[in-house]
CSV table of C-alpha atoms in Angstrom, one decimal:
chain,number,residue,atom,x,y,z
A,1,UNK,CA,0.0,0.0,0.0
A,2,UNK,CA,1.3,3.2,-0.9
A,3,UNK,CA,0.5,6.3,0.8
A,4,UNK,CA,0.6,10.1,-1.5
A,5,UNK,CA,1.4,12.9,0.4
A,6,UNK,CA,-0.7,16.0,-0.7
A,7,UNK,CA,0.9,18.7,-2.4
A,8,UNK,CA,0.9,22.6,-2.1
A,9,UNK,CA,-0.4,22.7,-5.5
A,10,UNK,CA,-3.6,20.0,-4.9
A,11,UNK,CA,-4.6,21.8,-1.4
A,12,UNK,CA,-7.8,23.6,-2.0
A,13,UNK,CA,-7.1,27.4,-1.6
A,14,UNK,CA,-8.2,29.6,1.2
A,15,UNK,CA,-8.1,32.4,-0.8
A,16,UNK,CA,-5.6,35.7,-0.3
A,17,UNK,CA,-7.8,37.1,2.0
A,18,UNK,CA,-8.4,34.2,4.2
A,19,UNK,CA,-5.0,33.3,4.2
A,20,UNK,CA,-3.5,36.7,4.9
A,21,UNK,CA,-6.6,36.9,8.6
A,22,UNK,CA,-5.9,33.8,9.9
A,23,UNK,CA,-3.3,31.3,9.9
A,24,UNK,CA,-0.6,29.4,12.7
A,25,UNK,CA,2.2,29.8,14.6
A,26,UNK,CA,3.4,33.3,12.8
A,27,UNK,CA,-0.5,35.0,13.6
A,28,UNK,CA,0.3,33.7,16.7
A,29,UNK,CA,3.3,35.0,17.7
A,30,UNK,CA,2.6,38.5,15.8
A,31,UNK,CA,-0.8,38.5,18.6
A,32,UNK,CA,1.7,37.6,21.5
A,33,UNK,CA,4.1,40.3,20.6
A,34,UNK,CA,1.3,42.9,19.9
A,35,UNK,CA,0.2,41.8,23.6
A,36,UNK,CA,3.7,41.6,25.4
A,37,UNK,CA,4.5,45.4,23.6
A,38,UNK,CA,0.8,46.5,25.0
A,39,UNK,CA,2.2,45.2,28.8
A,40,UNK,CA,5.5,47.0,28.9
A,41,UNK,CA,4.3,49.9,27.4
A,42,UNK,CA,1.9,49.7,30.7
A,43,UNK,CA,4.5,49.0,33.3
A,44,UNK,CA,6.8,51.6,32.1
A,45,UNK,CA,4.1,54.0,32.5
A,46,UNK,CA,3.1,53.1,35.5
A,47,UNK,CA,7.2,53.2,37.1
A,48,UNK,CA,7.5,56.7,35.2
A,49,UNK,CA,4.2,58.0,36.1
A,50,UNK,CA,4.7,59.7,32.7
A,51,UNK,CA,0.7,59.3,31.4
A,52,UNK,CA,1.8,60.8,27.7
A,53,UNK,CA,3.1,57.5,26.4
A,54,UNK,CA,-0.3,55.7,26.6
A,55,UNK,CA,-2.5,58.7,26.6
A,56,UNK,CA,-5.0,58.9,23.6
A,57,UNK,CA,-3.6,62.3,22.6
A,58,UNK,CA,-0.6,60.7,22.1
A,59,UNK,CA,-1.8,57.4,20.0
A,60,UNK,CA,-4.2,59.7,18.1
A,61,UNK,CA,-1.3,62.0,16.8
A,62,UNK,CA,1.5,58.8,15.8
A,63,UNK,CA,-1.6,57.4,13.8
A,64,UNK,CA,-1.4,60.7,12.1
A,65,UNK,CA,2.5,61.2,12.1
A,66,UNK,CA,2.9,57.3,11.4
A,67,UNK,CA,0.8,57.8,7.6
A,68,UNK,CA,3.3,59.5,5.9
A,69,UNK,CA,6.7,57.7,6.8
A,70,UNK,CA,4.4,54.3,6.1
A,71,UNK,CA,3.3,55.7,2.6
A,72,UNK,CA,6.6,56.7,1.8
A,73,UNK,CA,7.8,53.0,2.9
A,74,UNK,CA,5.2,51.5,0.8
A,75,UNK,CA,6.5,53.4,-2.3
A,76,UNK,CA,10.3,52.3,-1.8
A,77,UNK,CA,8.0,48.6,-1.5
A,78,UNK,CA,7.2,48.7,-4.7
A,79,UNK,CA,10.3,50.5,-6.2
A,80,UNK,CA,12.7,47.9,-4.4
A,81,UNK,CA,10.9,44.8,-4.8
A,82,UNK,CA,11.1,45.5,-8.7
A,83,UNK,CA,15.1,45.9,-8.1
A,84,UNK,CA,15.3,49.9,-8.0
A,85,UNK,CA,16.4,51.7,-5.2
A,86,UNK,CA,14.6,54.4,-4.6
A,87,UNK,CA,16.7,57.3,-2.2
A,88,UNK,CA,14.7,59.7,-3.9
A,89,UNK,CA,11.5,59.0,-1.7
A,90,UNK,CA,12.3,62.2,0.5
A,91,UNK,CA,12.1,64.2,-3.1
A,92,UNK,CA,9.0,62.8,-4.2
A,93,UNK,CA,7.5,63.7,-0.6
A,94,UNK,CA,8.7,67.5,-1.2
A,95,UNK,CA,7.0,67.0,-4.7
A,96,UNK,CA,4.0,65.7,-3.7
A,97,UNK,CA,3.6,68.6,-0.7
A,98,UNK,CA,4.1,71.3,-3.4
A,99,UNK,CA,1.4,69.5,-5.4
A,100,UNK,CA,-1.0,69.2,-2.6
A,101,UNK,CA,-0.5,72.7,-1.5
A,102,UNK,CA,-1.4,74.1,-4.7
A,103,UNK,CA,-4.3,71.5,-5.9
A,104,UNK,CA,-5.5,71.8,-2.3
A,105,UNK,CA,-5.6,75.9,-3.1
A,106,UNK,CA,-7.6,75.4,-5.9
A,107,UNK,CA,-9.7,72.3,-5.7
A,108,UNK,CA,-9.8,71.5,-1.7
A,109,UNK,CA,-8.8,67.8,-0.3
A,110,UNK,CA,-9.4,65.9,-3.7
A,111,UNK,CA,-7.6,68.2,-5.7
A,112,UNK,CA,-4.5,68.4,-2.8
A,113,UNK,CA,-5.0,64.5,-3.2
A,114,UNK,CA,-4.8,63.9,-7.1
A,115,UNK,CA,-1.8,66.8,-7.8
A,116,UNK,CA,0.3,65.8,-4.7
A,117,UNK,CA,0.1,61.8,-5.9
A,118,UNK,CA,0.7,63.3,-9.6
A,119,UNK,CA,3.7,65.0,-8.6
A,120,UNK,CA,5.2,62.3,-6.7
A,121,UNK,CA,4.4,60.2,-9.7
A,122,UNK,CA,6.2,62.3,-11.8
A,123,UNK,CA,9.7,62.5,-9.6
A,124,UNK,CA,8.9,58.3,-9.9
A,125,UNK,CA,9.0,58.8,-13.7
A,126,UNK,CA,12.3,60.9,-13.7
A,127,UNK,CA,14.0,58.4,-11.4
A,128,UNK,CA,12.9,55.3,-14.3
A,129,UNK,CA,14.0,57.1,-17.0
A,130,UNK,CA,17.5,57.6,-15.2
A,131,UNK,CA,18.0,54.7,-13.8
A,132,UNK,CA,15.9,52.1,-15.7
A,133,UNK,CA,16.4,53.4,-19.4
A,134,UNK,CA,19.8,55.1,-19.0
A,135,UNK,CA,21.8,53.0,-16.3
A,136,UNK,CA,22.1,55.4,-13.7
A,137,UNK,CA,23.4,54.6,-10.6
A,138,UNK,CA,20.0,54.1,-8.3
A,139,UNK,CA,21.6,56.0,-5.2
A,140,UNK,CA,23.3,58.7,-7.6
A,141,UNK,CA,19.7,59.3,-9.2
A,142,UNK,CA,18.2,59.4,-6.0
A,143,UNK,CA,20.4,61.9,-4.4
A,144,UNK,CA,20.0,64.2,-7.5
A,145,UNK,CA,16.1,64.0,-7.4
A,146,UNK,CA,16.3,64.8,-3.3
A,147,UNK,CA,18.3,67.9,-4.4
A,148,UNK,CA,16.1,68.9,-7.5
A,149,UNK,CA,13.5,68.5,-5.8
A,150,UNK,CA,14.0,71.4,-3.7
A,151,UNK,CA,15.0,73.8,-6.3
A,152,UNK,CA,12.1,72.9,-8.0
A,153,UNK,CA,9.6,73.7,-5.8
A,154,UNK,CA,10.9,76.8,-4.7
A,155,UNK,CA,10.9,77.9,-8.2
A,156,UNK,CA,7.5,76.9,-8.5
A,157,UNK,CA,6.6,78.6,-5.2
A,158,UNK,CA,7.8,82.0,-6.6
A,159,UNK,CA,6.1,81.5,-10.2
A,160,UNK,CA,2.6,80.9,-8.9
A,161,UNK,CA,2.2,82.2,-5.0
A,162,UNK,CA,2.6,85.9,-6.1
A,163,UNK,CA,1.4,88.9,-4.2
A,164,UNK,CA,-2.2,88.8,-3.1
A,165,UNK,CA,-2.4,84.9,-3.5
A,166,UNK,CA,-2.0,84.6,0.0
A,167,UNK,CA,1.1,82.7,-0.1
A,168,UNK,CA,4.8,83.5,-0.9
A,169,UNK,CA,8.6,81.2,-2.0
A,170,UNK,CA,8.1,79.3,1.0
A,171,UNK,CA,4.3,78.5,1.6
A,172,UNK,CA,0.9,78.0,-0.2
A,173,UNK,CA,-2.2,80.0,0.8
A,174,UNK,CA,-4.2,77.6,3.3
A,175,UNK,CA,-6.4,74.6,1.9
A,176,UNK,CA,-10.1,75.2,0.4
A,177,UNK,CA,-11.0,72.1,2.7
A,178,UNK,CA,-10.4,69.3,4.6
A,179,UNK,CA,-10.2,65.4,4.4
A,180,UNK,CA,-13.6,64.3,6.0
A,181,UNK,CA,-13.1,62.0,9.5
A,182,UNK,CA,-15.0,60.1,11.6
A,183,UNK,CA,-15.2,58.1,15.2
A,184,UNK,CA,-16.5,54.4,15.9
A,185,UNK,CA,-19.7,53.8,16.9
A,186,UNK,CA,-19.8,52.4,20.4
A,187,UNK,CA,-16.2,53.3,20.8
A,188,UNK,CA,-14.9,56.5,20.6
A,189,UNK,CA,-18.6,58.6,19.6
A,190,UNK,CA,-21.8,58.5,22.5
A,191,UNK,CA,-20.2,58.6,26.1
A,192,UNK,CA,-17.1,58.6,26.7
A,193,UNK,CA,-16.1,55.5,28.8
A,194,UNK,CA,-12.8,55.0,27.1
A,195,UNK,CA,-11.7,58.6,28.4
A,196,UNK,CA,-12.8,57.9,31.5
A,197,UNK,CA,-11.2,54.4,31.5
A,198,UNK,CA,-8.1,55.9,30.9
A,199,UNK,CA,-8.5,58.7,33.2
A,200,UNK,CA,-8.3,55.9,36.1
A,201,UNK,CA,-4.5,55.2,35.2
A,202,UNK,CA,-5.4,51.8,35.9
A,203,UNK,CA,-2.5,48.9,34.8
A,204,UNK,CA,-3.0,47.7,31.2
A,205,UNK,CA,-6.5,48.8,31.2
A,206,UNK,CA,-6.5,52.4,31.4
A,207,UNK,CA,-3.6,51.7,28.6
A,208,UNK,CA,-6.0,49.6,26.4
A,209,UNK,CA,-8.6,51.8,26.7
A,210,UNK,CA,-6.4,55.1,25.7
A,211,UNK,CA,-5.0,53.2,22.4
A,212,UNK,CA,-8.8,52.2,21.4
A,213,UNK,CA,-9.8,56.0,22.1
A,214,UNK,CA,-6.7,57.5,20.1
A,215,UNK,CA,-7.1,55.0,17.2
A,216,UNK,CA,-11.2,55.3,17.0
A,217,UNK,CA,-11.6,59.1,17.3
A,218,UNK,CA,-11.3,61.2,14.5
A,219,UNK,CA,-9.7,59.2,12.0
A,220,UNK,CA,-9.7,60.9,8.9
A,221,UNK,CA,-11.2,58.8,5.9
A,222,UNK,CA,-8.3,59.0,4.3
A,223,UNK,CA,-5.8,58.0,6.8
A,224,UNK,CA,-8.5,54.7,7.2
A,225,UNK,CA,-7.1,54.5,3.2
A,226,UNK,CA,-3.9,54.6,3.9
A,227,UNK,CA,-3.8,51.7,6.9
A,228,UNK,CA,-5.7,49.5,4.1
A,229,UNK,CA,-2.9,50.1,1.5
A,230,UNK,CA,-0.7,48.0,3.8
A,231,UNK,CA,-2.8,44.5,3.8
A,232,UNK,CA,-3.5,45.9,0.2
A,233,UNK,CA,0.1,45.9,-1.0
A,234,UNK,CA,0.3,42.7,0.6
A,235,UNK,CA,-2.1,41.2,-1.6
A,236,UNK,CA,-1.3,42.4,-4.6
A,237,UNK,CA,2.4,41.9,-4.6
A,238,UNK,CA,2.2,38.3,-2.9
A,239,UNK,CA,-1.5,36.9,-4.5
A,240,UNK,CA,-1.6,38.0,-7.7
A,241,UNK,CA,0.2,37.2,-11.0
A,242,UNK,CA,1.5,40.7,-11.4
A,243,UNK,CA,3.1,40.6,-8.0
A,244,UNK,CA,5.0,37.8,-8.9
A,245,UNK,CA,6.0,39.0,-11.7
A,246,UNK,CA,7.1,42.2,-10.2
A,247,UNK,CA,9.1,40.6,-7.5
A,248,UNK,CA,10.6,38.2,-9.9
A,249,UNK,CA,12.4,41.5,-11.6
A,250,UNK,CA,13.8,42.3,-8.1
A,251,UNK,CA,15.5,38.9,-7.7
A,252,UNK,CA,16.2,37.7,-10.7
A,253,UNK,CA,15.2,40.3,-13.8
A,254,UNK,CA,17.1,37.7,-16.7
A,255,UNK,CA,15.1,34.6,-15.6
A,256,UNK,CA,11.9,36.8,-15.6
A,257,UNK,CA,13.1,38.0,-18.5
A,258,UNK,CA,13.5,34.9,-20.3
A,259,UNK,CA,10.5,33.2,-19.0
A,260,UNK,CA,8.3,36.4,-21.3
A,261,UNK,CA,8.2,38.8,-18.3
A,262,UNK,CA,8.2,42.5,-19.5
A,263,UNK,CA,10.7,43.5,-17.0
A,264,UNK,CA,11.3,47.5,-18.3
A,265,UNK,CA,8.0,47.9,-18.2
A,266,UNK,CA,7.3,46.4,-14.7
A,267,UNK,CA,10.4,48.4,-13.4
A,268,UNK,CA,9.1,51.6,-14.6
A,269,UNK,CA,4.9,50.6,-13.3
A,270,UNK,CA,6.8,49.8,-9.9
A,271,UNK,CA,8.8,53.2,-10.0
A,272,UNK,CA,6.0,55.7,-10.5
A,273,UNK,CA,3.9,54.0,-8.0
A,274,UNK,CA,7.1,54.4,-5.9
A,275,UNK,CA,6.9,58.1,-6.4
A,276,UNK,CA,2.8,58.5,-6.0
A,277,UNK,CA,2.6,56.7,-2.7
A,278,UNK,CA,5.6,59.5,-1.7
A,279,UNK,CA,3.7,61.8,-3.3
A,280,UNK,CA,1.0,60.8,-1.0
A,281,UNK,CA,3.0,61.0,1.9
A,282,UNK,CA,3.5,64.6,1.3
A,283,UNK,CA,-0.3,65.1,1.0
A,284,UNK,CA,-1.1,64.1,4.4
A,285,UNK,CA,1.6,66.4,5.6
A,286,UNK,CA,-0.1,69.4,4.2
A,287,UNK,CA,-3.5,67.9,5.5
A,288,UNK,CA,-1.9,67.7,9.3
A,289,UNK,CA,-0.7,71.6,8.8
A,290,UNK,CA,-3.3,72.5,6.3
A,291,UNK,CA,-1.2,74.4,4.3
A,292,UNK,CA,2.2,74.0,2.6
A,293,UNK,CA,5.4,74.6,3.9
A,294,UNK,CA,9.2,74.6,2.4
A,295,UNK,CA,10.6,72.0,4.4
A,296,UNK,CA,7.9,70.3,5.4
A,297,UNK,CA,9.2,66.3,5.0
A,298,UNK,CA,12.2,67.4,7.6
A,299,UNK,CA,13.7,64.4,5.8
A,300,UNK,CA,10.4,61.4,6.4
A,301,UNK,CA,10.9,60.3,3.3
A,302,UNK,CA,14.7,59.0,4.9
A,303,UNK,CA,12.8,57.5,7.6
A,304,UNK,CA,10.0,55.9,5.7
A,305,UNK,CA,13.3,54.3,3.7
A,306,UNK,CA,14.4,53.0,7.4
A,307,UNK,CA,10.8,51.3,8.2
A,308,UNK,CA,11.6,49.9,5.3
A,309,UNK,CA,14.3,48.1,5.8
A,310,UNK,CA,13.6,47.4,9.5
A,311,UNK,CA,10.7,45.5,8.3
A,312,UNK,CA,12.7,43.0,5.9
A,313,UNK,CA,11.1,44.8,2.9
A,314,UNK,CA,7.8,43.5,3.8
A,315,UNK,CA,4.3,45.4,4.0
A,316,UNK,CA,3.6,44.3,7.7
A,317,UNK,CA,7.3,45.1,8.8
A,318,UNK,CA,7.2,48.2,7.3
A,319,UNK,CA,4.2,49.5,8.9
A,320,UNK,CA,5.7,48.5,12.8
A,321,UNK,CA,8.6,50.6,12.1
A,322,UNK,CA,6.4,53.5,10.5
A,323,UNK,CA,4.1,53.3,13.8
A,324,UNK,CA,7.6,53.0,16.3
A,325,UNK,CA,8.6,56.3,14.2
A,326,UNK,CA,5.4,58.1,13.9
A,327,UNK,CA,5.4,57.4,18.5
A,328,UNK,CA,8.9,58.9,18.8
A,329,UNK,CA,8.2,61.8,16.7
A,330,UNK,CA,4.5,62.4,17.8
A,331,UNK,CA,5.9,61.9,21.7
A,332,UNK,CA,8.2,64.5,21.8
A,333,UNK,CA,6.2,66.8,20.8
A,334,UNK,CA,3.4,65.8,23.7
A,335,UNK,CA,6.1,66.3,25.7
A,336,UNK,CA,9.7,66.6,26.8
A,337,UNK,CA,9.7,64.7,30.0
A,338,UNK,CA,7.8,61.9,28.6
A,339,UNK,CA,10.7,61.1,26.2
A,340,UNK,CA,12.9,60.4,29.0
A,341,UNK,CA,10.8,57.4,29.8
A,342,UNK,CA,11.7,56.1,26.5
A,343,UNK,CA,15.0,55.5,28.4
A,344,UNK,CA,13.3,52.9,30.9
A,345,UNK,CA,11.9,51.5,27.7
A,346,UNK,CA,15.2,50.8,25.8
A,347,UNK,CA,16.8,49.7,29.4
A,348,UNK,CA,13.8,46.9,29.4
A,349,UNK,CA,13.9,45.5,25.9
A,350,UNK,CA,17.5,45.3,26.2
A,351,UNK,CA,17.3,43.5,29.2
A,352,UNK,CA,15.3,40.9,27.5
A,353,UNK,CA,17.7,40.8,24.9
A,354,UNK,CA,20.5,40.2,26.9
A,355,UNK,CA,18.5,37.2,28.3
A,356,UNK,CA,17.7,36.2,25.1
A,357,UNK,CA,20.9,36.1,23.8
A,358,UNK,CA,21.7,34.3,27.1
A,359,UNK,CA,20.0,31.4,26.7
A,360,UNK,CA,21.5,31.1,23.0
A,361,UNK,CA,24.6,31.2,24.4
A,362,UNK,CA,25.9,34.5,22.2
A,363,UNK,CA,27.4,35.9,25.5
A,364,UNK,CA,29.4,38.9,23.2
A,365,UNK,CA,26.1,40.3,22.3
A,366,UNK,CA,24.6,39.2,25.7
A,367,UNK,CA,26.9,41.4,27.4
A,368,UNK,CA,26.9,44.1,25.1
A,369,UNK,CA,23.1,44.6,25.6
A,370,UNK,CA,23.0,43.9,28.9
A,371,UNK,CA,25.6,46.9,29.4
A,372,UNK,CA,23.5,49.1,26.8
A,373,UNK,CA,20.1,48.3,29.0
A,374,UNK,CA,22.6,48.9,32.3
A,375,UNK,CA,23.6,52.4,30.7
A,376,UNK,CA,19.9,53.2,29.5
A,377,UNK,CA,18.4,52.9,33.1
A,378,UNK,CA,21.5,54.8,34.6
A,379,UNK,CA,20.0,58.0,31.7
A,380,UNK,CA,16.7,57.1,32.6
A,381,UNK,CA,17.4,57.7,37.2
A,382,UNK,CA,19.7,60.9,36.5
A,383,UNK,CA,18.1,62.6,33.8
A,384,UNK,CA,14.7,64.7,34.0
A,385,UNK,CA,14.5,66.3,31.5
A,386,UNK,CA,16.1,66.4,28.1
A,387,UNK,CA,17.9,69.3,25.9
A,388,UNK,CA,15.6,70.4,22.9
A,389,UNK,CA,18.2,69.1,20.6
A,390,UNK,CA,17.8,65.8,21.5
A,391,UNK,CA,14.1,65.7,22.0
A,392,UNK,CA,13.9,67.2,18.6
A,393,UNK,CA,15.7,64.6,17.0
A,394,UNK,CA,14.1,61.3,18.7
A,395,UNK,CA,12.8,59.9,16.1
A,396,UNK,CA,16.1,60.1,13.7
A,397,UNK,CA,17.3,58.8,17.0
A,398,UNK,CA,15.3,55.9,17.0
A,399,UNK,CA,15.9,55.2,13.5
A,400,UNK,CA,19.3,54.4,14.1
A,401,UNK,CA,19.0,52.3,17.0
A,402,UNK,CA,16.1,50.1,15.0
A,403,UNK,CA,18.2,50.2,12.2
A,404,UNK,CA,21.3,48.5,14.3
A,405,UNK,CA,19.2,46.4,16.0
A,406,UNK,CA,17.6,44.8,12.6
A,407,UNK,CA,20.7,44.9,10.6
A,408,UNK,CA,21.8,41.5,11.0
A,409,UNK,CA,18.4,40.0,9.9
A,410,UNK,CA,17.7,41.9,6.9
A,411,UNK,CA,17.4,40.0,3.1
A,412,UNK,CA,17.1,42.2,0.3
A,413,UNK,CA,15.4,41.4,-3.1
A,414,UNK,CA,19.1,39.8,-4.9
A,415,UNK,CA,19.2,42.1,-7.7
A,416,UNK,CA,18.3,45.7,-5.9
A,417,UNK,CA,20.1,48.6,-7.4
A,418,UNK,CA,21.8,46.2,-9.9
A,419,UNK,CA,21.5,47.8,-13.8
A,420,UNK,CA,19.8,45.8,-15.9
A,421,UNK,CA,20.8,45.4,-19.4
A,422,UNK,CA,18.3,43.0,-21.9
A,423,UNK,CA,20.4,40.4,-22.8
A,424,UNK,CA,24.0,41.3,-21.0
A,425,UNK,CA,23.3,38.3,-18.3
């Protein structure tokens, strides 16, 4: 008697949907470490009596700050998982807040919406034709975009925003209107027992019930749009045909080439989307300020390139490190004190690093964390309250202590930033 073992191919399929909500061990361990991040978050609170870190306030405004860096992370997505690197992301954000500023002048939110995402789209199309058509080097083109960018718009600023538009070289005149928004029924809209929940300071309750209040009240429709890109990206670049196909020019573009995959053409469809979901990123910048502002990135798009890479070039990484950015930078500027809690924080997770690194038996890196956690507490007893410079720059901070922390699980699509040449491989 002979036994046939079932196949991947002969399993009936769940669908993409059902296979992206539930699933095993990996849902699993996601929900634990959503859970065990929730409980230290909690405890830290509660030792540094500093409310900000778990208020609503708080969670409400690194929704808002976290939609930009994860659009402009989605973007170097696509761009990357095609095989182009895409530093330009900070000069397609600058593109796309010109363009929202002066859609949103004429033809409110939609207009901000269509010209900032056009804009974006078009820095996207500048960086294919340099580096896809021409053989540019990805970083060099980049670069060169980051700095046009800036010229460009300032140019533009001083063409259009003349005397008596209400704007001038280094702002638009305010928005026509606003995105709509909206809170959850039963949640956030009626009475208010989450806010008074969380004005118990209970443990892990009064936490819970201030990140259900800051994430259910007044979320703007389109910042709802912009959480759903991120299961949406998913699904399109790992269920459907044209994702593989796209991902199959990041790894291996003379395979896909050979196997009757337009690869040029893929590159440059993944590139411009690269450059409108920056573009978008800008947009909601202006909509947070309502108006345009020269400078207004203060270099996101850099950071949305980090959440990137922290999260292994994947649509679910990406958006934890956008939301771990959009905290830091939407914490310090809550408050100043608050931010030296985040010292108690790192001294914790490195603590259970150290032990974790323990029990594998790396005692180098065991040691070193341990003395990092050792040093963070120290900061954390002795300091109350930190300089403006450093408070400023928290979440570039935090960037670069993610960034060292991830480095040595990171994989890249194989052929990223290589030039590719129709028949040369």
């Amino acid at each position: 008697m002979s036994t046939v073992a079932e196949s991947p191919d002969t399993r009936p399929s769940r669908g993409p949907l059902t296979d992206l909500l539930t699933g095993g061990g990996r849902q699993r361990r996601i929900m634990w470490l959503v859970v065990g991040a929730i409980v230290v978050f909690s405890v830290v609170r509660v030792i540094s009596g500093q409310q900000e870190l778990t208020s609503s306030s708080t969670l409400s405004a690194a929704l808002l700050l976290a939609v930009p860096i994860g659009l402009a992370a989605l973007g170097g997505l696509f761009a990357e998982r095609a095989g182009v690197v895409n530093i330009g992301l900070e000069g397609m954000m600058v593109l796309g807040t010109w363009g929202a500023g002066w859609g949103g002048w004429h033809w409110g939110w939609a207009g901000a919406l269509v010209v900032g995402a056009t804009f974006g789209a078009i820095g996207g199309l500048v960086h294919a034709v340099a580096t896809v058509s021409f053989g540019v080097d990805h970083v060099v083109s980049g670069v060169a975009i980051n700095l046009l960018a800036e010229g460009v718009v300032r140019f533009l600023s001083e063409l259009v925003y003349v005397d008596g538009t209400g704007g001038g070289p280094t702002q638009s005149p305010s928005l026509a209107s606003q995105p709509p928004s909206f809170s959850v029924p039963g949640l956030s809209s009626g009475p208010d027992v989450l806010g008074d929940l969380e004005a118990k300071g209970w443990f892990l309750l009064s936490d819970v019930a201030g990140l259900l209040r800051g994430l259910t009240s007044g979320v703007g429709l389109l910042t709802l749009f912009a959480v759903l890109l991120v299961p949406i990206s998913y699904v399109v670049l790992w269920r459907t045909a044209f994702g593989l196909r796209l991902r199959s020019c990041g790894e291996n573009p003379a395979a896909a080439d050979s196997l009757g995959v337009p690869v040029i053409r893929l590159k440059y469809i993944a590139v411009i989307i690269s450059g409108a979901l920056a573009g978008l990123g800008g947009v909601f910048l202006v909509f947070i300020a309502g108006i345009y502002r020269e400078g207004q990135t203060g270099g996101r798009g850099f950071i949305g390139l980090a959440a990137l890479i922290f999260g292994n070039w994947r649509p679910g990484g990406l958006a934890a490190g956008a939301g771990l950015f959009g905290f830091a930078d939407a914490l310090q500027l809550r408050s100043r004190t608050a931010v030296v809690a985040l010292l108690l924080l790192v001294a914790v997770l490195l603590a259970a690093v150290a032990v974790y690194q323990a029990v594998r038996r790396k005692l180098l890196q065991a040691i070193l964390a341990g003395a990092f956690a050792a040093a963070a507490l120290v900061g954390f007893l002795t300091i109350d309250v930190l300089p403006d410079g450093i408070v400023f720059f928290t979440p570039h901070i935090t960037t670069l202590l993610v960034l060292s922390l991830a480095s040595q699980r990171l994989r890249m699509p194989k052929a990223n930033g290589l030039v590719y040449r129709r028949g040369e491989h």
